[in-house]
Amino acid sequence: MNRIKDLIEEQNIDVDTLAKMIGLNNPTMVYNWIDEKYFPSKNYLIKICDYFSCSCDYLLGRTDDYSTVKTKNLVETKEQIIKFLNSRKISKYKLAKDAKINKGNVYSWFTKNTTPTTDMIVKIADHYNVSVDELIGRIT
């Protein structure tokens, strides 16, 4: 569940306005996010949360705490995930197994410099009970 539609209504704006504010020329992607056909990419997730001054966890329906969070010095997601894994002594293999993520995807984040998709970040956050904002480097 996400709260994009609720926040749009609360702020008394329309989907077109939100799309423009986050740098989209076409609001179709916003409608897809509202309908939960897709998760926003990490970059759009951050832009939406910054626009509404809320946490990613709130926007994604993982918490009811609105907590104002404003992105400052964004840390690379890969670095945050490495920091998280090291702090908990979790291997990349264990991460893939525990969070039920294809291990090829996990290894490509670290070797091919790809970025985890938002749905994979949510899986990690859900499994290990941590904040999406922390995992994407929005808060440290």
Coordinates of C-alpha atoms in Angstrom, one line a residue:
M1 CA 0.0 0.0 0.0
N2 CA 1.2 3.5 -0.7
R3 CA -0.1 6.8 0.4
I4 CA 0.6 8.9 -2.7
K5 CA -3.1 9.4 -3.5
D6 CA -3.9 10.4 0.1
L7 CA -1.0 12.9 0.2
I8 CA -2.1 14.4 -3.1
E9 CA -5.6 14.9 -1.8
E10 CA -4.4 16.2 1.6
Q11 CA -2.2 18.8 -0.2
N12 CA -5.0 19.7 -2.5
I13 CA -3.0 19.2 -5.7
D14 CA -3.5 17.0 -8.7
V15 CA -1.5 14.2 -10.2
D16 CA -0.3 16.5 -13.0
T17 CA 1.1 18.9 -10.5
L18 CA 3.0 16.2 -8.5
A19 CA 4.4 14.8 -11.8
K20 CA 5.7 18.2 -12.8
M21 CA 7.1 18.9 -9.3
I22 CA 9.2 15.6 -9.4
G23 CA 10.4 16.1 -13.0
L24 CA 7.9 14.0 -15.0
N25 CA 6.4 15.4 -18.2
N26 CA 3.7 12.8 -18.2
P27 CA 1.7 11.8 -15.1
T28 CA 1.2 8.2 -16.3
M29 CA 3.9 6.9 -14.0
V30 CA 2.3 8.6 -11.0
Y31 CA -1.0 6.9 -11.8
N32 CA 0.8 3.6 -12.0
W33 CA 2.3 4.2 -8.6
I34 CA -1.0 5.1 -7.1
D35 CA -2.6 2.0 -8.6
E36 CA 0.4 0.0 -7.2
K37 CA 1.3 -1.4 -10.6
Y38 CA 4.9 -0.4 -9.9
F39 CA 7.0 1.0 -7.1
P40 CA 8.6 4.4 -7.9
S41 CA 12.3 4.1 -8.6
K42 CA 14.5 5.1 -5.7
N43 CA 15.1 8.6 -7.2
Y44 CA 11.4 9.3 -7.7
L45 CA 10.6 7.9 -4.3
I46 CA 13.0 10.3 -2.7
K47 CA 11.6 13.2 -4.8
I48 CA 8.0 12.4 -3.8
C49 CA 9.0 12.1 -0.1
D50 CA 10.9 15.3 -0.3
Y51 CA 8.0 17.1 -1.9
F52 CA 5.6 15.9 0.9
S53 CA 8.3 16.1 3.6
C54 CA 7.6 12.6 4.7
S55 CA 9.6 9.4 5.2
C56 CA 9.8 6.7 2.5
D57 CA 8.4 4.3 5.1
Y58 CA 5.3 6.5 5.6
L59 CA 4.8 6.9 1.9
L60 CA 5.1 3.1 1.3
G61 CA 2.7 2.3 4.2
R62 CA 5.3 0.7 6.3
T63 CA 4.6 3.0 9.3
D64 CA 1.9 5.4 10.4
D65 CA 4.5 7.9 11.7
Y66 CA 4.5 10.8 9.2
S67 CA 7.9 12.0 10.5
T68 CA 9.2 14.8 8.5
V69 CA 12.4 13.7 6.7
K70 CA 14.2 16.0 4.2
T71 CA 17.0 14.5 2.1
K72 CA 20.2 16.3 2.7
N73 CA 23.5 14.7 1.8
L74 CA 22.3 11.5 0.1
V75 CA 24.5 8.5 0.5
E76 CA 24.7 6.0 -2.2
T77 CA 22.3 3.0 -1.7
K78 CA 25.0 0.5 -2.3
E79 CA 27.2 2.0 0.4
Q80 CA 24.3 2.1 2.9
I81 CA 23.5 -1.5 2.2
I82 CA 27.2 -2.5 2.7
K83 CA 27.2 -0.6 5.9
F84 CA 24.0 -2.3 7.0
L85 CA 25.3 -5.8 6.1
N86 CA 28.6 -5.2 7.8
S87 CA 27.0 -3.9 11.0
R88 CA 24.9 -7.0 11.2
K89 CA 27.5 -9.4 9.9
I90 CA 25.3 -10.5 7.1
S91 CA 26.8 -11.9 3.9
K92 CA 25.5 -11.1 0.4
Y93 CA 24.4 -14.7 0.1
K94 CA 22.5 -14.6 3.4
L95 CA 20.9 -11.3 2.4
A96 CA 19.6 -12.9 -0.9
K97 CA 18.4 -16.0 0.9
D98 CA 16.8 -14.3 3.9
A99 CA 15.1 -11.5 1.9
K100 CA 14.2 -13.9 -1.0
I101 CA 16.0 -11.9 -3.6
N102 CA 17.7 -13.5 -6.6
K103 CA 21.4 -13.7 -5.6
G104 CA 22.4 -12.7 -9.1
N105 CA 20.6 -9.4 -8.4
V106 CA 22.3 -8.9 -5.1
Y107 CA 25.8 -9.6 -6.5
S108 CA 25.2 -7.2 -9.5
W109 CA 24.5 -4.4 -7.0
F110 CA 28.1 -4.8 -5.7
T111 CA 30.0 -5.9 -8.9
K112 CA 28.2 -4.2 -11.8
N113 CA 27.2 -1.0 -10.0
T114 CA 23.5 -1.6 -10.5
T115 CA 21.0 -0.1 -8.1
P116 CA 18.5 -2.3 -6.2
T117 CA 14.9 -1.6 -7.2
T118 CA 12.5 -0.1 -4.6
D119 CA 10.6 -3.4 -4.2
M120 CA 13.9 -5.2 -3.4
I121 CA 14.8 -2.5 -0.9
V122 CA 11.4 -2.9 0.7
K123 CA 11.9 -6.7 0.9
I124 CA 15.2 -6.1 2.8
A125 CA 13.7 -3.5 5.1
D126 CA 10.7 -5.7 5.8
H127 CA 12.8 -8.8 6.5
Y128 CA 15.3 -7.1 8.7
N129 CA 12.9 -4.6 10.2
V130 CA 14.8 -1.5 9.2
S131 CA 13.8 1.8 7.6
V132 CA 13.7 2.1 3.8
D133 CA 15.0 5.7 4.4
E134 CA 18.1 4.3 6.1
L135 CA 18.7 1.6 3.4
I136 CA 18.6 4.1 0.5
G137 CA 20.9 6.5 2.3
R138 CA 18.3 9.2 2.9
I139 CA 19.0 9.1 6.6
T140 CA 22.2 7.8 8.2

